mmCIF file of C-alpha atoms and ligand atoms in Angstrom:
data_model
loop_
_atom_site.group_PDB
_atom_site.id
_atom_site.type_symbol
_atom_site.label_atom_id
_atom_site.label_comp_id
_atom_site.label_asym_id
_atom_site.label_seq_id
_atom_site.Cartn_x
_atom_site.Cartn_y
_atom_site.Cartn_z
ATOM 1 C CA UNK A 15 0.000 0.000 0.000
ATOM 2 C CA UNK A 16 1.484 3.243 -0.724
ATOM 3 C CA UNK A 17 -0.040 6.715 1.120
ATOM 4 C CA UNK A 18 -0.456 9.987 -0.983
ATOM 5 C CA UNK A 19 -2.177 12.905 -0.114
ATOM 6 C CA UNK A 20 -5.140 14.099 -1.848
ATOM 7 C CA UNK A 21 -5.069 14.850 -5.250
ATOM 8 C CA UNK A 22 -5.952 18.283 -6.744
ATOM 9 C CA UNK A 23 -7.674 18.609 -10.249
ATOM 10 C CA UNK A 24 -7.379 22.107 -11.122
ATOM 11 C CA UNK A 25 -9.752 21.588 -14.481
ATOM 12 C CA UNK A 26 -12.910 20.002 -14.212
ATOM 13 C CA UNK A 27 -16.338 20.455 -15.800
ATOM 14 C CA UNK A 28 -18.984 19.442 -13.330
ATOM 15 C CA UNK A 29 -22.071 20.576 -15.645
ATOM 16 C CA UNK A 30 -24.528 21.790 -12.745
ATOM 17 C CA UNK A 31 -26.341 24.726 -13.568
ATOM 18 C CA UNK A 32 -27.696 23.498 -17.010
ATOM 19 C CA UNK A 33 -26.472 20.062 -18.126
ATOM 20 C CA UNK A 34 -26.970 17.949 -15.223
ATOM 21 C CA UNK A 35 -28.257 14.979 -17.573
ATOM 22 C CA UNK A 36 -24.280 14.655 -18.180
ATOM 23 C CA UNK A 37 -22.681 15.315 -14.679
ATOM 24 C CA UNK A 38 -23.841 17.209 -11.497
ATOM 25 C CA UNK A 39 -22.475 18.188 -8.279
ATOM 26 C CA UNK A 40 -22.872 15.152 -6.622
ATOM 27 C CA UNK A 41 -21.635 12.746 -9.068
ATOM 28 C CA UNK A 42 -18.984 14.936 -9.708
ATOM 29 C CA UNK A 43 -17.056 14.824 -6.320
ATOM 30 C CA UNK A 44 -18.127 11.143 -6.510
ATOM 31 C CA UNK A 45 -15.928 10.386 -9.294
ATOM 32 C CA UNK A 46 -13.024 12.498 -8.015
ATOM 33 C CA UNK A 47 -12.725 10.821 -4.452
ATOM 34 C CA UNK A 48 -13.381 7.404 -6.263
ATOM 35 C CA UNK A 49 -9.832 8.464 -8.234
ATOM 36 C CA UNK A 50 -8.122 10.027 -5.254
ATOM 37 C CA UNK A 51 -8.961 13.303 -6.016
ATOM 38 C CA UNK A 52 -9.838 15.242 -2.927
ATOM 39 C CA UNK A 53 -10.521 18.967 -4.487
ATOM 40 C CA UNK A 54 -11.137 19.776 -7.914
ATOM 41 C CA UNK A 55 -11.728 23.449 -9.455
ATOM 42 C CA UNK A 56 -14.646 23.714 -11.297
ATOM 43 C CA UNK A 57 -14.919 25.553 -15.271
ATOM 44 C CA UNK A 58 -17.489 28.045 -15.681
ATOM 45 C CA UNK A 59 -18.643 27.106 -19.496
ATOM 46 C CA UNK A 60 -22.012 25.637 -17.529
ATOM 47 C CA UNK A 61 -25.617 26.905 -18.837
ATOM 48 C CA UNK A 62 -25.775 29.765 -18.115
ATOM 49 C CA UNK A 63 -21.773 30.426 -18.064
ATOM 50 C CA UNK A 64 -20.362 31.517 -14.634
ATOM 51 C CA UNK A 65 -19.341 35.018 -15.400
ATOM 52 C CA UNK A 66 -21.161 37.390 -12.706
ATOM 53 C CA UNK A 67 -21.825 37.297 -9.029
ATOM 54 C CA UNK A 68 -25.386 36.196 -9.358
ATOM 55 C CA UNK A 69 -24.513 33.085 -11.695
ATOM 56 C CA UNK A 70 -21.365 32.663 -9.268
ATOM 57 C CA UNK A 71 -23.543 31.882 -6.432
ATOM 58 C CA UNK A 72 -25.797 29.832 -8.792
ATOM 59 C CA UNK A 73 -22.754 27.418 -8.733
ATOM 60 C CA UNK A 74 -21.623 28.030 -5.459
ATOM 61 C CA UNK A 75 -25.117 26.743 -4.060
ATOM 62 C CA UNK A 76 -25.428 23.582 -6.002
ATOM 63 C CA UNK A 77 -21.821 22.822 -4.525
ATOM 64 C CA UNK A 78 -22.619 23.261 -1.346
ATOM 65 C CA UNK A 79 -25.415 20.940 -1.182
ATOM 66 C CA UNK A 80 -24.205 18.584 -3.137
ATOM 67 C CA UNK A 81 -20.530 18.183 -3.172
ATOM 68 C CA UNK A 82 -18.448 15.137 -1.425
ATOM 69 C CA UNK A 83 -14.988 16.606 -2.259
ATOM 70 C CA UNK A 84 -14.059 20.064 -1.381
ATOM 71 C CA UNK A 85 -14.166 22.586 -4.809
ATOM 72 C CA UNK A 86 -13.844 26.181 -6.126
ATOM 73 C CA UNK A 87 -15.615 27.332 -8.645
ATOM 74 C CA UNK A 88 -13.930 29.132 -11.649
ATOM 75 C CA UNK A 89 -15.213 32.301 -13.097
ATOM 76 C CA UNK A 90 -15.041 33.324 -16.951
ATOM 77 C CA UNK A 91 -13.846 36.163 -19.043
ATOM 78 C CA UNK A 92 -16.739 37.548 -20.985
ATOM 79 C CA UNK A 93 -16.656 39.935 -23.481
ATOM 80 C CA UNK A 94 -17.605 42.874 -20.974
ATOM 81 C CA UNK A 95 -17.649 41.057 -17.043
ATOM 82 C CA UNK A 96 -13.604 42.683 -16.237
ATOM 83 C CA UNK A 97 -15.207 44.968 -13.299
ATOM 84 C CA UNK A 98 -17.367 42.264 -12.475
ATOM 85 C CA UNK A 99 -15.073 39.075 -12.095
ATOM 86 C CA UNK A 100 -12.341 41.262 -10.648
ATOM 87 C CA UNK A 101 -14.829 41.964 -7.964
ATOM 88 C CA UNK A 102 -15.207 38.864 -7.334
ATOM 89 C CA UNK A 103 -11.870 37.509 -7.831
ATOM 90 C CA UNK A 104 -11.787 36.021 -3.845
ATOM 91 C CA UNK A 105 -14.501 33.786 -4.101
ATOM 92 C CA UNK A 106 -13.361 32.700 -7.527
ATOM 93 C CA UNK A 107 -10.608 29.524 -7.927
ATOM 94 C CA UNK A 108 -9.287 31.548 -11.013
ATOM 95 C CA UNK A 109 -10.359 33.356 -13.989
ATOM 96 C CA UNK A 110 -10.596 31.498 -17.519
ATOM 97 C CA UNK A 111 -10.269 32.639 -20.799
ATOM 98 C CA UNK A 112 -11.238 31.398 -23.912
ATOM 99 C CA UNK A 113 -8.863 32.094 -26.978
ATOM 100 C CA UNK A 114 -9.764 29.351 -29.150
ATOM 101 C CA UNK A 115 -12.923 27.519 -29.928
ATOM 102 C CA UNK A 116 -14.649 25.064 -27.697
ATOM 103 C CA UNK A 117 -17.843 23.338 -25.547
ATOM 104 C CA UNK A 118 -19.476 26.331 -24.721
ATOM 105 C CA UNK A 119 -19.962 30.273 -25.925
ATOM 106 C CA UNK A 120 -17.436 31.960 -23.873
ATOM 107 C CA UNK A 121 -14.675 32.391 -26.348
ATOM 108 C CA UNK A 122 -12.834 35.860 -26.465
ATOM 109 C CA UNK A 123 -12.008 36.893 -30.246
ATOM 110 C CA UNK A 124 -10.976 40.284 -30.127
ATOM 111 C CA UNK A 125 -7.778 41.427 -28.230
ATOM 112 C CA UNK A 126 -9.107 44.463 -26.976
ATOM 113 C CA UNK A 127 -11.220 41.812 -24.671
ATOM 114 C CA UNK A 128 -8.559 40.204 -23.223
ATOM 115 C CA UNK A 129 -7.021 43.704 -22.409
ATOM 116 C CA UNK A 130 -9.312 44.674 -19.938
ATOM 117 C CA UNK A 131 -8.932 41.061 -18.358
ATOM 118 C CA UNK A 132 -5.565 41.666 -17.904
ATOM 119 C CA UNK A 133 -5.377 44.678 -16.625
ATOM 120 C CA UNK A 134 -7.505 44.312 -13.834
ATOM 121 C CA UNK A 135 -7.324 40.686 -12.690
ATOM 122 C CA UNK A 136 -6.082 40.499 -9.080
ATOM 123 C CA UNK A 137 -6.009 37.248 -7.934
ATOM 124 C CA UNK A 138 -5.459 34.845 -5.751
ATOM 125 C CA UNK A 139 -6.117 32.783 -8.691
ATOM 126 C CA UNK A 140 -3.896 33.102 -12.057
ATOM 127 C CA UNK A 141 -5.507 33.832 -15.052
ATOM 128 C CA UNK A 142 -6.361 29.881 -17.056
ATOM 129 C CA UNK A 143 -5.857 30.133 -20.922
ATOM 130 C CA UNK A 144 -7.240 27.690 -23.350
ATOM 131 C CA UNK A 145 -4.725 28.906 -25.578
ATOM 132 C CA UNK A 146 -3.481 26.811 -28.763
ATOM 133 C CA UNK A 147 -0.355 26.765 -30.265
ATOM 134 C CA UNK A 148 -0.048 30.763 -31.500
ATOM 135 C CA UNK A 149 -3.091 32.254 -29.652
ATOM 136 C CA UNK A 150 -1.005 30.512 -26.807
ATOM 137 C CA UNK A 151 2.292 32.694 -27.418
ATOM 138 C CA UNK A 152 -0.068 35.525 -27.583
ATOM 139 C CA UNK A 153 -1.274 34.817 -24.390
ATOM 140 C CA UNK A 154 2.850 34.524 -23.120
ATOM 141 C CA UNK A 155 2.861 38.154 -24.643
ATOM 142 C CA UNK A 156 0.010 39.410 -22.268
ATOM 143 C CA UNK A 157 1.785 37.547 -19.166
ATOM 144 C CA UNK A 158 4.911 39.838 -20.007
ATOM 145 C CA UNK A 159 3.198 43.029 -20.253
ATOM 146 C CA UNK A 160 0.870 42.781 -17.607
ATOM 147 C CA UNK A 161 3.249 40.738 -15.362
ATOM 148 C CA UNK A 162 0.588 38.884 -14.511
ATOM 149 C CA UNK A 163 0.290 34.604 -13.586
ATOM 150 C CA UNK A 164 -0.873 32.664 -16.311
ATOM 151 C CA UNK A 165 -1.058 29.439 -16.296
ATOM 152 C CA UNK A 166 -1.763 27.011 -19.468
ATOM 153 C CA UNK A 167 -4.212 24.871 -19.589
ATOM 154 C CA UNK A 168 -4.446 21.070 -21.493
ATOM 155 C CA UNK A 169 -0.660 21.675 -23.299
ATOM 156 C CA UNK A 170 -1.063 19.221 -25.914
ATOM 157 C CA UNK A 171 1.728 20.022 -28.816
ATOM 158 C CA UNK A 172 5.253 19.899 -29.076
ATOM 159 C CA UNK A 173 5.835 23.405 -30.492
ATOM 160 C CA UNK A 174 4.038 24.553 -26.817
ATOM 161 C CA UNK A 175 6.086 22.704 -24.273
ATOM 162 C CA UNK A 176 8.815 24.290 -26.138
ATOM 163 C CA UNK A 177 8.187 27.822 -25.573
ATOM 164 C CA UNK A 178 6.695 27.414 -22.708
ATOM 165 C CA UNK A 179 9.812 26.280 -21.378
ATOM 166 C CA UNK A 180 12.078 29.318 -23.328
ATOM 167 C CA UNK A 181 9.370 31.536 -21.720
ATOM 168 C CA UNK A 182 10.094 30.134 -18.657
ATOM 169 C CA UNK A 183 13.511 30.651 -18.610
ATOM 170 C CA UNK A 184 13.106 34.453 -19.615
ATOM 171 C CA UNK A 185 11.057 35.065 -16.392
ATOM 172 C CA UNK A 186 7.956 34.598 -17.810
ATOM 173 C CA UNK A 187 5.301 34.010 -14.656
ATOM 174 C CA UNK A 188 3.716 30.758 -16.635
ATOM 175 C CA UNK A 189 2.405 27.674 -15.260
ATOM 176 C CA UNK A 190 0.945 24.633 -17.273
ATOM 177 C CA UNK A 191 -1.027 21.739 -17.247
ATOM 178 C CA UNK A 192 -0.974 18.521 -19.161
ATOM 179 C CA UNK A 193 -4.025 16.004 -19.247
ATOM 180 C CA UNK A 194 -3.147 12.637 -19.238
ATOM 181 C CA UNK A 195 -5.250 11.828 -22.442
ATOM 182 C CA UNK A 196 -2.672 13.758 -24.666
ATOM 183 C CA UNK A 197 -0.096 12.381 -22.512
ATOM 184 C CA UNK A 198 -1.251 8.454 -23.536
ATOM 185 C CA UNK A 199 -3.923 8.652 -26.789
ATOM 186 C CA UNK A 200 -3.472 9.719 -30.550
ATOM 187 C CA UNK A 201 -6.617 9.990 -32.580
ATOM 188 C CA UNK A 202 -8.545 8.084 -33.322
ATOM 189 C CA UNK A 203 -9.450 5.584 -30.629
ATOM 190 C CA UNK A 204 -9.068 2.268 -31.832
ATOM 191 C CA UNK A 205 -8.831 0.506 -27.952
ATOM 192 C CA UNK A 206 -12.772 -0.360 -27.556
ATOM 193 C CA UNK A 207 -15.199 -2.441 -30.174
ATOM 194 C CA UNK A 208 -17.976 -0.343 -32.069
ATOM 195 C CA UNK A 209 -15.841 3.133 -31.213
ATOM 196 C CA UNK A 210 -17.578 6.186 -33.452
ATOM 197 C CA UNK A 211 -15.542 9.049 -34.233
ATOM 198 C CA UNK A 212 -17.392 11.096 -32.093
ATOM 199 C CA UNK A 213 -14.903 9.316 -29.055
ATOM 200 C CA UNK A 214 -11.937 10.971 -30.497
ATOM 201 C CA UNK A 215 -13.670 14.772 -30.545
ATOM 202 C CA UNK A 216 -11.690 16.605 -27.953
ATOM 203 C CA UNK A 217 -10.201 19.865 -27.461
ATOM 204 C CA UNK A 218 -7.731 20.396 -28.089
ATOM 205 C CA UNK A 219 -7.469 17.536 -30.535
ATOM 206 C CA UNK A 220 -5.421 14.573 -29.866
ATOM 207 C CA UNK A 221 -2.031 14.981 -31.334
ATOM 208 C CA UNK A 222 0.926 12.626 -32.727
ATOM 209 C CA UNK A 223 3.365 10.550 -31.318
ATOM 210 C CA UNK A 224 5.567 13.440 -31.656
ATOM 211 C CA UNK A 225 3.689 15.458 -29.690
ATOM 212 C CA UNK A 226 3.396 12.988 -26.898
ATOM 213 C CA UNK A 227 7.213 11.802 -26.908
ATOM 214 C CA UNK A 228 7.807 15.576 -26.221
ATOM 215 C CA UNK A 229 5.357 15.788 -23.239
ATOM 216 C CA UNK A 230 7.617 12.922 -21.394
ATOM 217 C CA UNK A 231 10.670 14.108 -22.529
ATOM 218 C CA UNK A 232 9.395 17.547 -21.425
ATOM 219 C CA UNK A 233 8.266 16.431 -18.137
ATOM 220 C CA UNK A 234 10.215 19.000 -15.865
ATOM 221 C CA UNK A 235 8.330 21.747 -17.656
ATOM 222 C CA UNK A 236 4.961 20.525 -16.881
ATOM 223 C CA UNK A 237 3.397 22.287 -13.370
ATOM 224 C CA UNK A 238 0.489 20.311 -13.225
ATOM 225 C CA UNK A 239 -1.775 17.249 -14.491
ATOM 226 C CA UNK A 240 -5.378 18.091 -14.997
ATOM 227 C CA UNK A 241 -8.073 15.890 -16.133
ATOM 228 C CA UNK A 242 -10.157 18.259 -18.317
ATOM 229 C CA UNK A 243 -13.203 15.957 -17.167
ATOM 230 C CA UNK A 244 -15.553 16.597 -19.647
ATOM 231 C CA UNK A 245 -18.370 13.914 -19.385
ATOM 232 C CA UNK A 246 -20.550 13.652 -22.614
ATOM 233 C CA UNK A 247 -23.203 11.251 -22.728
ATOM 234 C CA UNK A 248 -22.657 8.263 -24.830
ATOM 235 C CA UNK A 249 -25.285 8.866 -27.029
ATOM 236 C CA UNK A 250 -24.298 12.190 -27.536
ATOM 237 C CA UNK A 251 -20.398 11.371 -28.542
ATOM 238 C CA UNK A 252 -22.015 8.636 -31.084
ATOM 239 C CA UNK A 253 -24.654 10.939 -31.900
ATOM 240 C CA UNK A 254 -24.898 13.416 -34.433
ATOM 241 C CA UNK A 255 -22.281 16.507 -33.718
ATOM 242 C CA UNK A 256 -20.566 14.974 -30.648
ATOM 243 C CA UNK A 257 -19.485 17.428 -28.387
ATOM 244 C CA UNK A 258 -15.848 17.132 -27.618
ATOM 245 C CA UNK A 259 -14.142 16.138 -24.288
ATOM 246 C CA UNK A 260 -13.366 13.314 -21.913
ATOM 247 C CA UNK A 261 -13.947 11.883 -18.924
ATOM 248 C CA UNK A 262 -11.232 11.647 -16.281
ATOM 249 C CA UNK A 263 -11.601 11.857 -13.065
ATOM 250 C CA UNK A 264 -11.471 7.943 -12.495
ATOM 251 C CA UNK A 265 -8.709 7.133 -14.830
ATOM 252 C CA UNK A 266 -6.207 9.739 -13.727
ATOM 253 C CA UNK A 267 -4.433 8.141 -10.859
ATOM 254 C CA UNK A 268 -4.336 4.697 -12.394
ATOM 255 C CA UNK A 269 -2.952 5.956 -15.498
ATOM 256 C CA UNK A 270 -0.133 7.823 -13.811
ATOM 257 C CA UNK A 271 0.543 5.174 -11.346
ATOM 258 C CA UNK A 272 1.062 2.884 -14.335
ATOM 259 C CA UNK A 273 3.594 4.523 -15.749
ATOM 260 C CA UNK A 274 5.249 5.348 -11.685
ATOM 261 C CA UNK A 275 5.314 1.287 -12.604
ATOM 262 C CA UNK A 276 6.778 1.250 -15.650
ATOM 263 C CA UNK A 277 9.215 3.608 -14.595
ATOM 264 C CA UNK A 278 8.559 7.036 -16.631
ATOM 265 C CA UNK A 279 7.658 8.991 -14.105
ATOM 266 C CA UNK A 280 8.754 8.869 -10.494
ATOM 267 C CA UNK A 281 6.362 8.478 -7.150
ATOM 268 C CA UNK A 282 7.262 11.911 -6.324
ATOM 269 C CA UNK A 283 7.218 13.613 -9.513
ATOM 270 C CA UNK A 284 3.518 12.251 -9.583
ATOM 271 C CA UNK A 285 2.748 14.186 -6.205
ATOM 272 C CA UNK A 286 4.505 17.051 -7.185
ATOM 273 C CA UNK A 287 2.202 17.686 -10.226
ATOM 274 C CA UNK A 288 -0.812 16.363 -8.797
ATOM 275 C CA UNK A 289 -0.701 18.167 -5.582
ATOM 276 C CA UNK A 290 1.991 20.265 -4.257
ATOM 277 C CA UNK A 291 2.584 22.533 -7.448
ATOM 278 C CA UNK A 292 -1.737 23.074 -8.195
ATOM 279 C CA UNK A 293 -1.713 23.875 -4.356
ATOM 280 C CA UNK A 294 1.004 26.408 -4.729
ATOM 281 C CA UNK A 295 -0.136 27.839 -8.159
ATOM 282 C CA UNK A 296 -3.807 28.345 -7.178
ATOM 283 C CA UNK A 297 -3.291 29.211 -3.715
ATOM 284 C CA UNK A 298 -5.626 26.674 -2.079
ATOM 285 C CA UNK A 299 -5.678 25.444 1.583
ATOM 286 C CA UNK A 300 -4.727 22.762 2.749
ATOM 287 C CA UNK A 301 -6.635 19.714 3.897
ATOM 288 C CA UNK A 302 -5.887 18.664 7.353
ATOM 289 C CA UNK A 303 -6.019 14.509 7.735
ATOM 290 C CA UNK A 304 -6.179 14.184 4.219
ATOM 291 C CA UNK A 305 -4.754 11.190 2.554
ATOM 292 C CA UNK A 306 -5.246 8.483 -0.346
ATOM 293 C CA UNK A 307 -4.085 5.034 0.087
ATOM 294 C CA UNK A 308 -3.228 3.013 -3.151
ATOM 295 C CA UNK A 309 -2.464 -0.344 -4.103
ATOM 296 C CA UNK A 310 0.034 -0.242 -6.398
ATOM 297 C CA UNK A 311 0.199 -3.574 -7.189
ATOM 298 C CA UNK A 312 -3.196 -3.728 -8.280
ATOM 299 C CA UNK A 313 -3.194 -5.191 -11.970
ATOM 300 C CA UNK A 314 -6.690 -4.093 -13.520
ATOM 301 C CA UNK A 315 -8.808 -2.985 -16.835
ATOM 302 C CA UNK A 316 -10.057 0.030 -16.731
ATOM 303 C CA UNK A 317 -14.196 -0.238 -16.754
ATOM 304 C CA UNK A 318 -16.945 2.935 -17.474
ATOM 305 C CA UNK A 319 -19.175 0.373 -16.100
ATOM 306 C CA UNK A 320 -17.477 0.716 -12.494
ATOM 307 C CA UNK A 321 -17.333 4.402 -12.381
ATOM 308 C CA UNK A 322 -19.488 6.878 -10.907
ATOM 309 C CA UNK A 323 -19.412 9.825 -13.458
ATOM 310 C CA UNK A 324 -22.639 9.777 -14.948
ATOM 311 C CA UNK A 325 -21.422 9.971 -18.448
ATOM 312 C CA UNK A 326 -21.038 6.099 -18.744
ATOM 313 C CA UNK A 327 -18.057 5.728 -20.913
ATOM 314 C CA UNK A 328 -14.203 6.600 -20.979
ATOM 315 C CA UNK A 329 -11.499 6.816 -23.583
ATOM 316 C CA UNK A 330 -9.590 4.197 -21.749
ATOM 317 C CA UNK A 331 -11.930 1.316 -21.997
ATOM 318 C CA UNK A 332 -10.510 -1.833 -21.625
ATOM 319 C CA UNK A 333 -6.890 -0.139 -20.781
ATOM 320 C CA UNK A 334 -4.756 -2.405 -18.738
ATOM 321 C CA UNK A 335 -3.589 -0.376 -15.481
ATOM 322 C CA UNK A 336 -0.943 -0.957 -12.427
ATOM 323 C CA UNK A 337 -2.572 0.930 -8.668
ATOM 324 C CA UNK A 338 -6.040 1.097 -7.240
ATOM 325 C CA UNK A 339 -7.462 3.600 -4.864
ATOM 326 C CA UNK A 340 -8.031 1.509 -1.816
ATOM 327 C CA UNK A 341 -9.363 4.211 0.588
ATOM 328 C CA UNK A 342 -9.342 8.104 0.568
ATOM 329 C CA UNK A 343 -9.413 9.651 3.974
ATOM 330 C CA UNK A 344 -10.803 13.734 3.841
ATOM 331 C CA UNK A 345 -10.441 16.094 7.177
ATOM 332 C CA UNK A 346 -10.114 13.083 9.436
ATOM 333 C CA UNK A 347 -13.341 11.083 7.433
ATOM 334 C CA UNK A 348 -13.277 7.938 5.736
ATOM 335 C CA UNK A 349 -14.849 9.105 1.690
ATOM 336 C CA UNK A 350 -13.813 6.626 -0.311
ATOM 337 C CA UNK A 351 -13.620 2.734 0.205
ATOM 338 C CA UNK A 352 -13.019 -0.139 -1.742
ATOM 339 C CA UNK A 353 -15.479 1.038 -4.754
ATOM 340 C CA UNK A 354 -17.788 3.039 -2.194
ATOM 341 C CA UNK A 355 -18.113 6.898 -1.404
ATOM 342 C CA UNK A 356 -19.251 7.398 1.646
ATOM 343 C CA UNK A 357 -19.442 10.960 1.921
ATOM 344 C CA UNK A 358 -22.413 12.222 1.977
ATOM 345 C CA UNK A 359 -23.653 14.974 -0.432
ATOM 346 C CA UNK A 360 -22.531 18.638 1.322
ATOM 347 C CA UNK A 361 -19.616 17.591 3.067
ATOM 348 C CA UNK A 362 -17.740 19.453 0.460
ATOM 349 C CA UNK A 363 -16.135 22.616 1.460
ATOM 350 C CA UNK A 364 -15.356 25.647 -0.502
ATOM 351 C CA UNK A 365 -11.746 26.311 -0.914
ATOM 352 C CA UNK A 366 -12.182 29.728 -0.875
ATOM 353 C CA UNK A 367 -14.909 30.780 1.491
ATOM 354 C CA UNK A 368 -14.223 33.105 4.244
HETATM 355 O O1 LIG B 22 -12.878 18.816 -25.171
HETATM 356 C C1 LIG B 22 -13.208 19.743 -24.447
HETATM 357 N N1 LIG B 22 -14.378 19.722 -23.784
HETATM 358 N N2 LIG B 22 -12.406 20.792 -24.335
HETATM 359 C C2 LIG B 22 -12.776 21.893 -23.677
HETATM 360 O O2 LIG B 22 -12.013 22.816 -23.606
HETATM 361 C C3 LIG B 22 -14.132 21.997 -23.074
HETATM 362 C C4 LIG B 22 -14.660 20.684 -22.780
HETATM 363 C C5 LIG B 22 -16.132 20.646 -22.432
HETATM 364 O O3 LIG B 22 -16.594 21.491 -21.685
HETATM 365 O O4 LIG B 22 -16.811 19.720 -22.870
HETATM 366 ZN ZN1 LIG B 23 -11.762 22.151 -20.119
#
């Protein structure tokens, strides 16, 4: 058995207001303690968007009856909420921006938007690009000027972990993030029977071997691993238009602690990224009594059928894996045990109330 404390997911979509047929609240924080997460940060691209104080509490209260893991909730940069978010910048996790197309109707075309953003932004929280490839050295650019935090979100290519590292090394205040999906998968998804194209639709798109031999090789440049959970119905991602994203709450841990096994990544290297550095980026508290037990000799598939995310399916069907979450202890209470959350609904705190 090998102890680790609780994992934080800095990027998750939880879908409550609006789209609880795919996720809510509840199962939500279910699926993060049941993969050792104990505190995930929540995306604001819900229905309606979280971009004002009234919307903000719209989130906050579903969260705080419903959650099992602790959370903040992101807020978003619309094309005229700068005043507004900055006001509200304490009871926010961070502040996203959207510079290139995605799930959702928050994007951010012209530059003059992202001006005001970053002008005015205080904090704690950094400022969270979905920023591709060029739109993502424009968003290194802003950093500079404004000498303001940014921090990446879902790196994905090559030509990005390499100037994020030059930027690093010129001062620039950047952080990233790398999901394990781009970190294991090229498109399209070939691992499970009768798998549509709609599986492969993510965002930012699965990329090449290249891409992914960089990521490892890159590995002291990456801050963080996020999941991006993104639960889509089935039906929907073999439907007509499938939205894009993945599920991973549930296959995050296993996945890394597979390759701990295989020996590409070390033990603490895993905690580092997984805890210690989102802690320290996103200024979040600590949890006192707060630790995951693993078995790390735990030879498994991976199943959608055994997970609690409501979505019902995950890229990783099938996957052969090395470590199971045994137990997950939160603020002295026993969540999580063998397949079974115990927490109840509520016993989720915010990260960032007073
Ligand atoms: O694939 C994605 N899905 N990428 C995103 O950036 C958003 C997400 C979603 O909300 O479904
Ligand atoms: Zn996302």
């Amino acid at each position: 058995m090998i102890e680790l404390p609780g994992l934080i997911d800095p990027h998750v979509h939880v879908r409550e207001p609006g789209q609880t047929h795919k996720e809510d609240w509840d199962t939500a924080t279910q699926a993060a303690l049941a993969g050792g997460v104990t505190m995930i940060l929540a995306m604001p691209n819900t229905k309606p968007p979280i971009f004002d104080e009234s919307t903000l509490n719209l989130a906050l209260e579903a969260a705080r009856a419903k959650a099992r893991c602790d959370y903040g909730q992101y807020l978003g940069a619309g094309p005229a909420n700068a005043l507004e978010v900055a006001r509200h910048a304490r009871r926010a996790a961070a502040l996203k921006m959207y510079l290139d197309s995605t799930f959702g109707e928050l994007r951010l075309d012209d530059m003059t938007l992202w001006l005001e953003h970053f002008r005015r932004w205080p904090g704690p929280g950094p400022i969270v690009l979905h920023a591709e490839s060029r739109s993502m050295a424009a968003a290194l650019a802003f950093a500079q000027m404004f000498d303001q935090p940014v921090h990446i979100a879902h790196v994905s290519l090559r030509e990005e972990i390499l100037v994020i590292r030059e930027a690093k090394a010129r001062g620039v205040k950047v952080t990233c993030e790398v999901c394990p999906h781009h970190l294991f998968l090229t498109a399209p998804l070939t691992c499970a029977e009768g798998v549509t194209p709609g599986r492969s639709e993510v965002r930012p798109r699965l990329a090449t071997q290249d891409d992914i031999n960089a990521l490892w090789e890159n590995l002291d440049v990456i801050d963080c691993f996020a999941t991006d959970h993104a639960p889509h119905t089935l039906s929907e991602k073999d439907g007509e238009n499938p939205p894009p994203g993945f599920p991973g709450l549930e296959t995050l841990l296993p996945l890394l602690l597979t390759a701990v096994s295989e020996g590409r990544l070390t033990l603490e290297q895993l905690v580092q990224k997984a805890y210690h550095n989102p802690r320290r980026i996103f200024a979040l508290p600590e949890q006192p009594e707060t630790r995951v037990f693993v078995d790390e000799t735990d030879e498994y598939e991976l199943r959608a059928a055994e997970m609690k995310s409501r979505c019902g399916w995950t890229p990783f069907e099938g996957w052969r894996v090395k470590g199971r979450v045994r137990k997950v202890i939160l603020r002295g209470q026993t969540v999580f045990q063998d397949g079974s959350v115990l927490a109840a609904p509520g016993f989720g705190r915010d990260v960032r109330a007073a």
